[in-house]
Protein backbone atom coordinates (compact mmCIF):
# COMPACT_ATOMS: atom_id res chain seq x y z
CA UNK A 1 0.00 0.00 0.00
CA UNK A 2 2.72 2.49 0.93
CA UNK A 3 4.65 1.92 -2.27
CA UNK A 4 1.52 2.20 -4.39
CA UNK A 5 0.09 5.32 -2.79
CA UNK A 6 3.38 7.15 -2.23
CA UNK A 7 4.63 8.83 0.93
CA UNK A 8 2.50 8.24 4.01
CA UNK A 9 2.62 9.80 7.45
CA UNK A 10 3.81 6.55 9.00
CA UNK A 11 6.66 6.27 6.46
CA UNK A 12 7.71 9.82 7.32
CA UNK A 13 7.68 9.00 11.05
CA UNK A 14 9.82 5.91 10.54
CA UNK A 15 12.24 7.76 8.28
CA UNK A 16 12.63 10.58 10.78
CA UNK A 17 13.43 8.09 13.54
CA UNK A 18 16.01 6.31 11.38
CA UNK A 19 17.70 9.59 10.49
CA UNK A 20 17.87 10.67 14.14
CA UNK A 21 19.42 7.32 15.09
CA UNK A 22 21.98 7.51 12.29
CA UNK A 23 23.02 11.02 13.25
CA UNK A 24 23.21 10.07 16.94
CA UNK A 25 25.52 7.20 15.94
CA UNK A 26 27.75 9.64 14.05
CA UNK A 27 27.31 7.85 10.71
CA UNK A 28 26.95 9.32 7.24
CA UNK A 29 24.49 8.20 4.56
CA UNK A 30 27.13 6.26 2.54
CA UNK A 31 28.11 4.26 5.61
CA UNK A 32 24.50 3.28 6.36
CA UNK A 33 23.90 2.49 2.69
CA UNK A 34 26.97 0.25 2.48
CA UNK A 35 25.87 -1.70 5.55
CA UNK A 36 22.50 -2.63 4.03
CA UNK A 37 23.96 -2.94 0.52
CA UNK A 38 22.07 -0.01 -0.95
CA UNK A 39 23.13 3.38 -2.29
CA UNK A 40 23.08 6.64 -0.36
CA UNK A 41 20.19 8.04 -2.39
CA UNK A 42 18.01 5.08 -1.38
CA UNK A 43 18.77 5.54 2.32
CA UNK A 44 18.01 9.26 1.93
CA UNK A 45 14.61 8.41 0.44
CA UNK A 46 13.94 6.03 3.35
CA UNK A 47 14.72 8.80 5.83
CA UNK A 48 12.40 11.30 4.15
CA UNK A 49 9.59 8.76 3.79
CA UNK A 50 9.60 8.99 0.00
CA UNK A 51 10.14 5.25 -0.08
CA UNK A 52 8.98 3.00 2.79
CA UNK A 53 11.76 1.10 4.52
CA UNK A 54 11.42 -2.69 4.51
CA UNK A 55 11.60 -4.48 7.84
CA UNK A 56 14.90 -6.37 7.12
CA UNK A 57 16.57 -3.05 6.29
CA UNK A 58 15.18 -1.44 9.46
CA UNK A 59 16.40 -4.35 11.56
CA UNK A 60 19.87 -4.13 10.03
CA UNK A 61 20.03 -0.36 10.53
CA UNK A 62 19.02 -0.69 14.18
CA UNK A 63 21.91 -3.11 14.60
CA UNK A 64 24.28 -0.68 12.91
CA UNK A 65 23.08 2.25 15.02
CA UNK A 66 23.51 0.28 18.24
CA UNK A 67 19.86 0.28 19.31
CA UNK A 68 19.85 -2.39 22.01
CA UNK A 69 16.89 -1.33 24.14
CA UNK A 70 14.29 -4.08 23.59
CA UNK A 71 11.25 -1.81 23.92
CA UNK A 72 12.72 0.77 21.56
CA UNK A 73 13.61 -1.86 18.95
CA UNK A 74 10.23 -3.56 19.20
CA UNK A 75 8.41 -0.26 18.77
CA UNK A 76 10.37 0.71 15.66
CA UNK A 77 9.92 -2.74 14.16
CA UNK A 78 6.16 -2.45 14.71
CA UNK A 79 6.23 0.89 12.95
CA UNK A 80 8.22 -0.64 10.08
CA UNK A 81 5.57 -3.35 9.72
CA UNK A 82 2.79 -0.74 9.83
CA UNK A 83 4.35 1.14 6.92
CA UNK A 84 3.57 -1.79 4.63
CA UNK A 85 0.39 -3.02 6.32
CA UNK A 86 -2.89 -2.51 4.50
CA UNK A 87 -6.21 -1.80 6.17
CA UNK A 88 -9.88 -1.22 5.40
CA UNK A 89 -9.08 2.43 4.56
CA UNK A 90 -7.11 1.39 1.46
CA UNK A 91 -10.37 0.44 -0.23
CA UNK A 92 -11.17 4.17 -0.37
CA UNK A 93 -7.84 5.29 -1.83
CA UNK A 94 -9.38 5.80 -5.27
CA UNK A 95 -12.14 8.10 -3.97
CA UNK A 96 -10.61 10.10 -1.13
CA UNK A 97 -7.50 12.23 -0.72
CA UNK A 98 -4.45 10.37 0.58
CA UNK A 99 -4.40 12.67 3.60
CA UNK A 100 -7.75 11.25 4.71
CA UNK A 101 -6.43 7.71 4.31
CA UNK A 102 -3.54 8.71 6.58
CA UNK A 103 -6.08 10.31 8.92
CA UNK A 104 -8.06 7.08 9.26
CA UNK A 105 -4.87 5.18 10.04
CA UNK A 106 -3.80 7.66 12.74
CA UNK A 107 -7.32 7.69 14.20
CA UNK A 108 -7.39 3.89 14.34
CA UNK A 109 -4.12 3.79 16.32
CA UNK A 110 -4.84 6.61 18.78
CA UNK A 111 -5.41 5.79 22.46
CA UNK A 112 -7.10 9.11 23.22
CA UNK A 113 -8.66 11.54 20.75
CA UNK A 114 -9.28 15.07 22.00
CA UNK A 115 -11.10 17.52 19.78
CA UNK A 116 -12.57 20.98 19.67
CA UNK A 117 -15.30 21.46 17.08
CA UNK A 118 -16.61 24.90 16.24
CA UNK A 119 -18.83 24.19 13.23
CA UNK A 120 -20.21 20.63 13.09
CA UNK A 121 -20.33 17.48 15.21
CA UNK A 122 -17.05 15.50 14.88
CA UNK A 123 -17.18 12.62 12.40
CA UNK A 124 -16.85 9.88 15.03
CA UNK A 125 -20.04 11.09 16.72
CA UNK A 126 -22.16 11.82 13.62
CA UNK A 127 -25.32 9.98 12.59
CA UNK A 128 -25.51 8.77 8.95
CA UNK A 129 -28.08 11.43 7.98
CA UNK A 130 -26.06 14.21 9.59
CA UNK A 131 -22.81 13.12 7.93
CA UNK A 132 -24.49 12.90 4.52
CA UNK A 133 -25.70 16.48 4.92
CA UNK A 134 -22.21 17.65 5.91
CA UNK A 135 -20.47 15.84 3.05
CA UNK A 136 -22.94 17.07 0.44
CA UNK A 137 -22.29 20.68 1.44
CA UNK A 138 -18.52 20.42 1.78
CA UNK A 139 -17.38 18.16 -1.09
CA UNK A 140 -19.40 19.66 -3.97
CA UNK A 141 -19.49 16.22 -5.57
CA UNK A 142 -22.60 14.11 -5.02
CA UNK A 143 -20.78 11.07 -6.39
CA UNK A 144 -18.53 11.10 -3.32
CA UNK A 145 -21.34 11.37 -0.77
CA UNK A 146 -21.97 7.63 -0.59
CA UNK A 147 -18.31 6.59 -0.31
CA UNK A 148 -17.57 9.46 2.08
CA UNK A 149 -20.45 8.47 4.34
CA UNK A 150 -19.39 4.81 4.37
CA UNK A 151 -15.82 5.87 5.10
CA UNK A 152 -16.93 7.79 8.21
CA UNK A 153 -19.11 4.91 9.37
CA UNK A 154 -16.14 2.55 9.04
CA UNK A 155 -14.05 4.96 11.11
CA UNK A 156 -16.61 4.81 13.93
CA UNK A 157 -15.76 1.15 14.53
CA UNK A 158 -12.89 2.25 16.80
CA UNK A 159 -15.54 3.19 19.37
CA UNK A 160 -16.82 -0.37 19.78
CA UNK A 161 -13.69 -2.54 19.71
CA UNK A 162 -12.59 -4.62 22.71
CA UNK A 163 -10.20 -1.83 23.65
CA UNK A 164 -11.95 1.28 22.29
CA UNK A 165 -10.35 4.68 21.89
CA UNK A 166 -11.19 7.31 24.48
CA UNK A 167 -12.97 10.33 22.99
CA UNK A 168 -12.91 13.74 24.68
CA UNK A 169 -14.92 16.17 22.55
CA UNK A 170 -15.59 19.83 23.23
CA UNK A 171 -18.37 21.27 21.06
CA UNK A 172 -19.03 24.95 20.61
CA UNK A 173 -22.66 25.74 21.41
CA UNK A 174 -23.16 26.80 17.78
CA UNK A 175 -22.66 23.16 16.76
CA UNK A 176 -25.81 22.24 18.68
CA UNK A 177 -27.86 25.01 17.11
CA UNK A 178 -26.75 24.80 13.46
CA UNK A 179 -29.61 23.03 11.65
CA UNK A 180 -27.52 20.68 9.51
CA UNK A 181 -29.72 18.60 7.21
CA UNK A 182 -32.95 20.06 8.58
CA UNK A 183 -34.71 19.91 11.97
CA UNK A 184 -35.36 16.14 11.91
CA UNK A 185 -31.71 15.35 11.17
CA UNK A 186 -30.50 17.70 13.89
CA UNK A 187 -32.92 16.23 16.44
CA UNK A 188 -31.68 12.74 15.65
CA UNK A 189 -28.07 13.94 15.95
CA UNK A 190 -28.55 15.64 19.30
CA UNK A 191 -30.35 12.57 20.66
CA UNK A 192 -27.41 10.50 19.46
CA UNK A 193 -24.98 12.79 21.32
CA UNK A 194 -26.95 12.40 24.55
CA UNK A 195 -26.83 8.62 24.18
CA UNK A 196 -23.12 8.53 23.35
CA UNK A 197 -22.24 10.81 26.27
CA UNK A 198 -23.23 7.89 28.52
CA UNK A 199 -20.61 5.58 27.01
CA UNK A 200 -17.67 4.99 29.40
CA UNK A 201 -15.09 5.89 26.74
CA UNK A 202 -16.77 9.09 25.53
CA UNK A 203 -16.80 12.51 27.17
CA UNK A 204 -18.76 15.36 25.57
CA UNK A 205 -18.53 18.94 26.80
CA UNK A 206 -20.20 22.06 25.45
CA UNK A 207 -18.47 25.43 25.25
CA UNK A 208 -21.40 27.86 25.81
CA UNK A 209 -21.86 31.22 24.11
CA UNK A 210 -21.68 32.81 27.55
CA UNK A 211 -17.95 32.01 27.61
CA UNK A 212 -17.38 34.81 25.12
CA UNK A 213 -13.93 34.89 23.52
CA UNK A 214 -12.03 31.65 23.99
CA UNK A 215 -8.63 30.11 23.26
CA UNK A 216 -9.30 28.99 19.69
CA UNK A 217 -11.44 31.48 17.84
CA UNK A 218 -9.61 30.47 14.65
CA UNK A 219 -11.31 27.09 14.37
CA UNK A 220 -11.44 23.38 15.11
CA UNK A 221 -8.60 20.96 15.79
CA UNK A 222 -7.91 17.40 16.94
CA UNK A 223 -5.17 15.92 19.13
CA UNK A 224 -4.26 12.24 18.76
CA UNK A 225 -2.52 10.69 21.75
CA UNK A 226 -0.61 7.77 20.22
CA UNK A 227 1.03 4.69 21.77
CA UNK A 228 4.77 4.11 21.47
CA UNK A 229 6.61 4.47 19.13
CA UNK A 230 4.30 6.95 17.41
CA UNK A 231 4.54 10.66 18.24
CA UNK A 232 1.63 12.66 19.52
CA UNK A 233 0.07 14.40 16.51
CA UNK A 234 -2.51 17.10 15.89
CA UNK A 235 -4.74 17.77 12.91
CA UNK A 236 -6.10 21.15 11.86
CA UNK A 237 -8.56 21.43 8.99
CA UNK A 238 -8.43 24.42 6.64
CA UNK A 239 -10.54 25.36 3.59
CA UNK A 240 -7.67 24.26 1.33
CA UNK A 241 -6.42 21.10 3.06
CA UNK A 242 -5.81 19.49 6.41
CA UNK A 243 -2.53 20.08 8.23
CA UNK A 244 -0.77 17.69 10.60
CA UNK A 245 0.94 19.28 13.60
CA UNK A 246 3.83 17.62 15.40
CA UNK A 247 6.64 18.18 17.87
CA UNK A 248 6.97 21.71 19.34
CA UNK A 249 3.77 22.98 17.68
CA UNK A 250 1.81 20.34 19.60
CA UNK A 251 2.43 22.20 22.85
CA UNK A 252 0.36 25.14 21.60
CA UNK A 253 -2.53 22.88 20.55
CA UNK A 254 -2.48 21.07 23.89
CA UNK A 255 -2.51 24.37 25.77
CA UNK A 256 -5.44 25.61 23.67
CA UNK A 257 -7.39 22.42 24.34
CA UNK A 258 -6.77 22.60 28.08
CA UNK A 259 -7.97 26.21 28.19
CA UNK A 260 -11.08 25.41 26.14
CA UNK A 261 -11.85 22.40 28.32
CA UNK A 262 -11.64 24.55 31.45
CA UNK A 263 -14.07 27.05 29.93
CA UNK A 264 -16.51 24.34 28.82
CA UNK A 265 -19.37 22.95 30.87
CA UNK A 266 -18.88 19.74 32.82
CA UNK A 267 -20.19 16.58 31.05
CA UNK A 268 -23.42 16.46 33.11
CA UNK A 269 -24.15 20.15 32.50
CA UNK A 270 -23.31 19.68 28.82
CA UNK A 271 -25.84 16.86 28.50
CA UNK A 272 -28.44 19.12 30.11
CA UNK A 273 -27.71 21.86 27.58
CA UNK A 274 -27.98 19.42 24.68
CA UNK A 275 -31.38 18.29 26.00
CA UNK A 276 -32.46 21.91 26.35
CA UNK A 277 -31.52 22.72 22.76
CA UNK A 278 -33.22 19.53 21.60
CA UNK A 279 -36.42 20.68 23.26
CA UNK A 280 -36.46 23.87 21.17
CA UNK A 281 -36.32 22.16 17.76
Tab-separated table of C-alpha atoms in Angstrom:
chain	number	residue	atom	x	y	z
A	1	UNK	CA	0.000	0.000	0.000
A	2	UNK	CA	2.717	2.485	0.926
A	3	UNK	CA	4.650	1.917	-2.268
A	4	UNK	CA	1.524	2.196	-4.394
A	5	UNK	CA	0.095	5.317	-2.789
A	6	UNK	CA	3.380	7.150	-2.233
A	7	UNK	CA	4.630	8.831	0.928
A	8	UNK	CA	2.502	8.237	4.014
A	9	UNK	CA	2.615	9.795	7.447
A	10	UNK	CA	3.807	6.550	9.000
A	11	UNK	CA	6.661	6.273	6.456
A	12	UNK	CA	7.706	9.823	7.321
A	13	UNK	CA	7.680	9.002	11.050
A	14	UNK	CA	9.818	5.911	10.543
A	15	UNK	CA	12.239	7.761	8.277
A	16	UNK	CA	12.625	10.582	10.780
A	17	UNK	CA	13.429	8.091	13.539
A	18	UNK	CA	16.009	6.311	11.382
A	19	UNK	CA	17.704	9.590	10.490
A	20	UNK	CA	17.873	10.671	14.138
A	21	UNK	CA	19.417	7.322	15.094
A	22	UNK	CA	21.982	7.514	12.289
A	23	UNK	CA	23.022	11.024	13.248
A	24	UNK	CA	23.206	10.073	16.938
A	25	UNK	CA	25.523	7.205	15.944
A	26	UNK	CA	27.750	9.636	14.052
A	27	UNK	CA	27.312	7.853	10.712
A	28	UNK	CA	26.951	9.318	7.235
A	29	UNK	CA	24.495	8.196	4.561
A	30	UNK	CA	27.130	6.259	2.538
A	31	UNK	CA	28.108	4.259	5.614
A	32	UNK	CA	24.501	3.281	6.359
A	33	UNK	CA	23.904	2.493	2.691
A	34	UNK	CA	26.967	0.247	2.477
A	35	UNK	CA	25.874	-1.704	5.548
A	36	UNK	CA	22.499	-2.628	4.033
A	37	UNK	CA	23.961	-2.942	0.519
A	38	UNK	CA	22.072	-0.010	-0.953
A	39	UNK	CA	23.129	3.382	-2.290
A	40	UNK	CA	23.079	6.642	-0.357
A	41	UNK	CA	20.185	8.044	-2.388
A	42	UNK	CA	18.009	5.081	-1.381
A	43	UNK	CA	18.765	5.544	2.315
A	44	UNK	CA	18.013	9.259	1.929
A	45	UNK	CA	14.606	8.414	0.440
A	46	UNK	CA	13.944	6.030	3.351
A	47	UNK	CA	14.723	8.800	5.828
A	48	UNK	CA	12.405	11.301	4.154
A	49	UNK	CA	9.591	8.762	3.787
A	50	UNK	CA	9.597	8.994	-0.003
A	51	UNK	CA	10.138	5.246	-0.081
A	52	UNK	CA	8.982	3.003	2.791
A	53	UNK	CA	11.759	1.095	4.524
A	54	UNK	CA	11.421	-2.690	4.508
A	55	UNK	CA	11.603	-4.481	7.840
A	56	UNK	CA	14.895	-6.365	7.115
A	57	UNK	CA	16.569	-3.046	6.295
A	58	UNK	CA	15.183	-1.444	9.456
A	59	UNK	CA	16.404	-4.353	11.565
A	60	UNK	CA	19.869	-4.127	10.028
A	61	UNK	CA	20.029	-0.355	10.529
A	62	UNK	CA	19.017	-0.686	14.178
A	63	UNK	CA	21.911	-3.112	14.603
A	64	UNK	CA	24.282	-0.682	12.914
A	65	UNK	CA	23.076	2.246	15.019
A	66	UNK	CA	23.509	0.280	18.237
A	67	UNK	CA	19.863	0.279	19.307
A	68	UNK	CA	19.853	-2.393	22.013
A	69	UNK	CA	16.887	-1.332	24.137
A	70	UNK	CA	14.294	-4.076	23.594
A	71	UNK	CA	11.245	-1.813	23.918
A	72	UNK	CA	12.717	0.767	21.562
A	73	UNK	CA	13.614	-1.858	18.950
A	74	UNK	CA	10.229	-3.563	19.203
A	75	UNK	CA	8.410	-0.263	18.773
A	76	UNK	CA	10.370	0.710	15.664
A	77	UNK	CA	9.924	-2.739	14.157
A	78	UNK	CA	6.160	-2.454	14.707
A	79	UNK	CA	6.227	0.888	12.955
A	80	UNK	CA	8.221	-0.645	10.084
A	81	UNK	CA	5.571	-3.349	9.721
A	82	UNK	CA	2.788	-0.735	9.831
A	83	UNK	CA	4.353	1.138	6.915
A	84	UNK	CA	3.567	-1.795	4.626
A	85	UNK	CA	0.388	-3.023	6.321
A	86	UNK	CA	-2.886	-2.512	4.499
A	87	UNK	CA	-6.212	-1.798	6.171
A	88	UNK	CA	-9.879	-1.224	5.404
A	89	UNK	CA	-9.083	2.427	4.558
A	90	UNK	CA	-7.108	1.393	1.457
A	91	UNK	CA	-10.371	0.443	-0.227
A	92	UNK	CA	-11.168	4.168	-0.373
A	93	UNK	CA	-7.838	5.295	-1.833
A	94	UNK	CA	-9.377	5.799	-5.271
A	95	UNK	CA	-12.144	8.096	-3.966
A	96	UNK	CA	-10.614	10.100	-1.134
A	97	UNK	CA	-7.499	12.226	-0.717
A	98	UNK	CA	-4.447	10.368	0.580
A	99	UNK	CA	-4.397	12.674	3.598
A	100	UNK	CA	-7.752	11.254	4.710
A	101	UNK	CA	-6.426	7.712	4.313
A	102	UNK	CA	-3.544	8.706	6.583
A	103	UNK	CA	-6.079	10.311	8.924
A	104	UNK	CA	-8.064	7.077	9.264
A	105	UNK	CA	-4.870	5.176	10.044
A	106	UNK	CA	-3.804	7.665	12.741
A	107	UNK	CA	-7.315	7.686	14.201
A	108	UNK	CA	-7.388	3.887	14.340
A	109	UNK	CA	-4.122	3.792	16.322
A	110	UNK	CA	-4.837	6.605	18.785
A	111	UNK	CA	-5.407	5.793	22.461
A	112	UNK	CA	-7.102	9.109	23.219
A	113	UNK	CA	-8.658	11.542	20.746
A	114	UNK	CA	-9.282	15.070	22.003
A	115	UNK	CA	-11.095	17.521	19.779
A	116	UNK	CA	-12.568	20.980	19.672
A	117	UNK	CA	-15.298	21.461	17.078
A	118	UNK	CA	-16.606	24.903	16.242
A	119	UNK	CA	-18.829	24.191	13.225
A	120	UNK	CA	-20.209	20.633	13.090
A	121	UNK	CA	-20.329	17.478	15.210
A	122	UNK	CA	-17.055	15.498	14.882
A	123	UNK	CA	-17.185	12.621	12.402
A	124	UNK	CA	-16.849	9.881	15.029
A	125	UNK	CA	-20.045	11.092	16.723
A	126	UNK	CA	-22.157	11.816	13.624
A	127	UNK	CA	-25.315	9.980	12.590
A	128	UNK	CA	-25.513	8.770	8.945
A	129	UNK	CA	-28.082	11.427	7.985
A	130	UNK	CA	-26.061	14.214	9.585
A	131	UNK	CA	-22.811	13.124	7.933
A	132	UNK	CA	-24.487	12.901	4.520
A	133	UNK	CA	-25.702	16.484	4.916
A	134	UNK	CA	-22.211	17.648	5.908
A	135	UNK	CA	-20.467	15.840	3.051
A	136	UNK	CA	-22.945	17.071	0.442
A	137	UNK	CA	-22.289	20.679	1.441
A	138	UNK	CA	-18.517	20.417	1.780
A	139	UNK	CA	-17.383	18.162	-1.093
A	140	UNK	CA	-19.397	19.663	-3.971
A	141	UNK	CA	-19.493	16.217	-5.574
A	142	UNK	CA	-22.595	14.112	-5.015
A	143	UNK	CA	-20.783	11.069	-6.394
A	144	UNK	CA	-18.529	11.101	-3.319
A	145	UNK	CA	-21.342	11.371	-0.774
A	146	UNK	CA	-21.971	7.631	-0.594
A	147	UNK	CA	-18.308	6.591	-0.305
A	148	UNK	CA	-17.568	9.458	2.081
A	149	UNK	CA	-20.451	8.467	4.341
A	150	UNK	CA	-19.395	4.808	4.369
A	151	UNK	CA	-15.821	5.869	5.100
A	152	UNK	CA	-16.928	7.788	8.205
A	153	UNK	CA	-19.114	4.915	9.369
A	154	UNK	CA	-16.139	2.552	9.044
A	155	UNK	CA	-14.047	4.964	11.113
A	156	UNK	CA	-16.606	4.812	13.926
A	157	UNK	CA	-15.756	1.153	14.530
A	158	UNK	CA	-12.889	2.254	16.797
A	159	UNK	CA	-15.541	3.195	19.367
A	160	UNK	CA	-16.816	-0.367	19.777
A	161	UNK	CA	-13.691	-2.545	19.712
A	162	UNK	CA	-12.594	-4.624	22.713
A	163	UNK	CA	-10.196	-1.831	23.654
A	164	UNK	CA	-11.952	1.283	22.294
A	165	UNK	CA	-10.353	4.682	21.887
A	166	UNK	CA	-11.194	7.314	24.480
A	167	UNK	CA	-12.969	10.330	22.994
A	168	UNK	CA	-12.914	13.736	24.685
A	169	UNK	CA	-14.916	16.166	22.549
A	170	UNK	CA	-15.589	19.830	23.228
A	171	UNK	CA	-18.375	21.271	21.062
A	172	UNK	CA	-19.028	24.951	20.609
A	173	UNK	CA	-22.664	25.742	21.413
A	174	UNK	CA	-23.157	26.797	17.777
A	175	UNK	CA	-22.656	23.156	16.764
A	176	UNK	CA	-25.812	22.241	18.684
A	177	UNK	CA	-27.864	25.008	17.107
A	178	UNK	CA	-26.749	24.801	13.458
A	179	UNK	CA	-29.606	23.032	11.651
A	180	UNK	CA	-27.522	20.682	9.513
A	181	UNK	CA	-29.718	18.598	7.209
A	182	UNK	CA	-32.953	20.064	8.584
A	183	UNK	CA	-34.714	19.914	11.968
A	184	UNK	CA	-35.355	16.138	11.913
A	185	UNK	CA	-31.710	15.354	11.167
A	186	UNK	CA	-30.497	17.703	13.887
A	187	UNK	CA	-32.918	16.228	16.439
A	188	UNK	CA	-31.678	12.739	15.648
A	189	UNK	CA	-28.068	13.939	15.948
A	190	UNK	CA	-28.551	15.635	19.305
A	191	UNK	CA	-30.352	12.574	20.660
A	192	UNK	CA	-27.406	10.495	19.464
A	193	UNK	CA	-24.978	12.788	21.316
A	194	UNK	CA	-26.953	12.401	24.545
A	195	UNK	CA	-26.831	8.620	24.176
A	196	UNK	CA	-23.118	8.532	23.351
A	197	UNK	CA	-22.245	10.808	26.268
A	198	UNK	CA	-23.232	7.894	28.523
A	199	UNK	CA	-20.610	5.575	27.011
A	200	UNK	CA	-17.674	4.991	29.405
A	201	UNK	CA	-15.091	5.893	26.741
A	202	UNK	CA	-16.772	9.094	25.527
A	203	UNK	CA	-16.802	12.514	27.165
A	204	UNK	CA	-18.758	15.362	25.569
A	205	UNK	CA	-18.531	18.935	26.798
A	206	UNK	CA	-20.201	22.062	25.450
A	207	UNK	CA	-18.473	25.434	25.245
A	208	UNK	CA	-21.396	27.860	25.809
A	209	UNK	CA	-21.860	31.218	24.113
A	210	UNK	CA	-21.679	32.806	27.552
A	211	UNK	CA	-17.948	32.012	27.607
A	212	UNK	CA	-17.382	34.811	25.125
A	213	UNK	CA	-13.930	34.892	23.517
A	214	UNK	CA	-12.027	31.649	23.985
A	215	UNK	CA	-8.629	30.106	23.265
A	216	UNK	CA	-9.299	28.986	19.690
A	217	UNK	CA	-11.443	31.479	17.840
A	218	UNK	CA	-9.612	30.471	14.651
A	219	UNK	CA	-11.305	27.089	14.373
A	220	UNK	CA	-11.442	23.382	15.111
A	221	UNK	CA	-8.603	20.957	15.789
A	222	UNK	CA	-7.906	17.400	16.935
A	223	UNK	CA	-5.168	15.921	19.134
A	224	UNK	CA	-4.258	12.243	18.762
A	225	UNK	CA	-2.516	10.687	21.745
A	226	UNK	CA	-0.608	7.774	20.223
A	227	UNK	CA	1.028	4.692	21.766
A	228	UNK	CA	4.772	4.106	21.469
A	229	UNK	CA	6.609	4.469	19.134
A	230	UNK	CA	4.301	6.950	17.414
A	231	UNK	CA	4.545	10.664	18.237
A	232	UNK	CA	1.626	12.664	19.518
A	233	UNK	CA	0.069	14.398	16.514
A	234	UNK	CA	-2.514	17.097	15.891
A	235	UNK	CA	-4.736	17.770	12.908
A	236	UNK	CA	-6.098	21.149	11.859
A	237	UNK	CA	-8.562	21.434	8.986
A	238	UNK	CA	-8.428	24.419	6.642
A	239	UNK	CA	-10.536	25.357	3.588
A	240	UNK	CA	-7.671	24.258	1.333
A	241	UNK	CA	-6.417	21.102	3.063
A	242	UNK	CA	-5.815	19.493	6.412
A	243	UNK	CA	-2.527	20.083	8.231
A	244	UNK	CA	-0.767	17.688	10.602
A	245	UNK	CA	0.937	19.280	13.596
A	246	UNK	CA	3.831	17.622	15.404
A	247	UNK	CA	6.636	18.184	17.874
A	248	UNK	CA	6.965	21.708	19.335
A	249	UNK	CA	3.774	22.985	17.679
A	250	UNK	CA	1.807	20.344	19.595
A	251	UNK	CA	2.432	22.199	22.855
A	252	UNK	CA	0.364	25.136	21.595
A	253	UNK	CA	-2.533	22.883	20.553
A	254	UNK	CA	-2.484	21.067	23.886
A	255	UNK	CA	-2.512	24.369	25.767
A	256	UNK	CA	-5.436	25.613	23.674
A	257	UNK	CA	-7.395	22.421	24.338
A	258	UNK	CA	-6.765	22.603	28.084
A	259	UNK	CA	-7.969	26.212	28.194
A	260	UNK	CA	-11.076	25.415	26.143
A	261	UNK	CA	-11.848	22.399	28.319
A	262	UNK	CA	-11.644	24.552	31.447
A	263	UNK	CA	-14.070	27.050	29.929
A	264	UNK	CA	-16.509	24.339	28.816
A	265	UNK	CA	-19.367	22.948	30.869
A	266	UNK	CA	-18.880	19.737	32.817
A	267	UNK	CA	-20.185	16.577	31.055
A	268	UNK	CA	-23.416	16.464	33.111
A	269	UNK	CA	-24.148	20.148	32.502
A	270	UNK	CA	-23.306	19.684	28.825
A	271	UNK	CA	-25.839	16.865	28.499
A	272	UNK	CA	-28.443	19.124	30.109
A	273	UNK	CA	-27.715	21.864	27.576
A	274	UNK	CA	-27.984	19.423	24.682
A	275	UNK	CA	-31.381	18.294	25.995
A	276	UNK	CA	-32.461	21.910	26.353
A	277	UNK	CA	-31.522	22.724	22.755
A	278	UNK	CA	-33.221	19.526	21.596
A	279	UNK	CA	-36.417	20.681	23.262
A	280	UNK	CA	-36.455	23.868	21.168
A	281	UNK	CA	-36.323	22.156	17.758
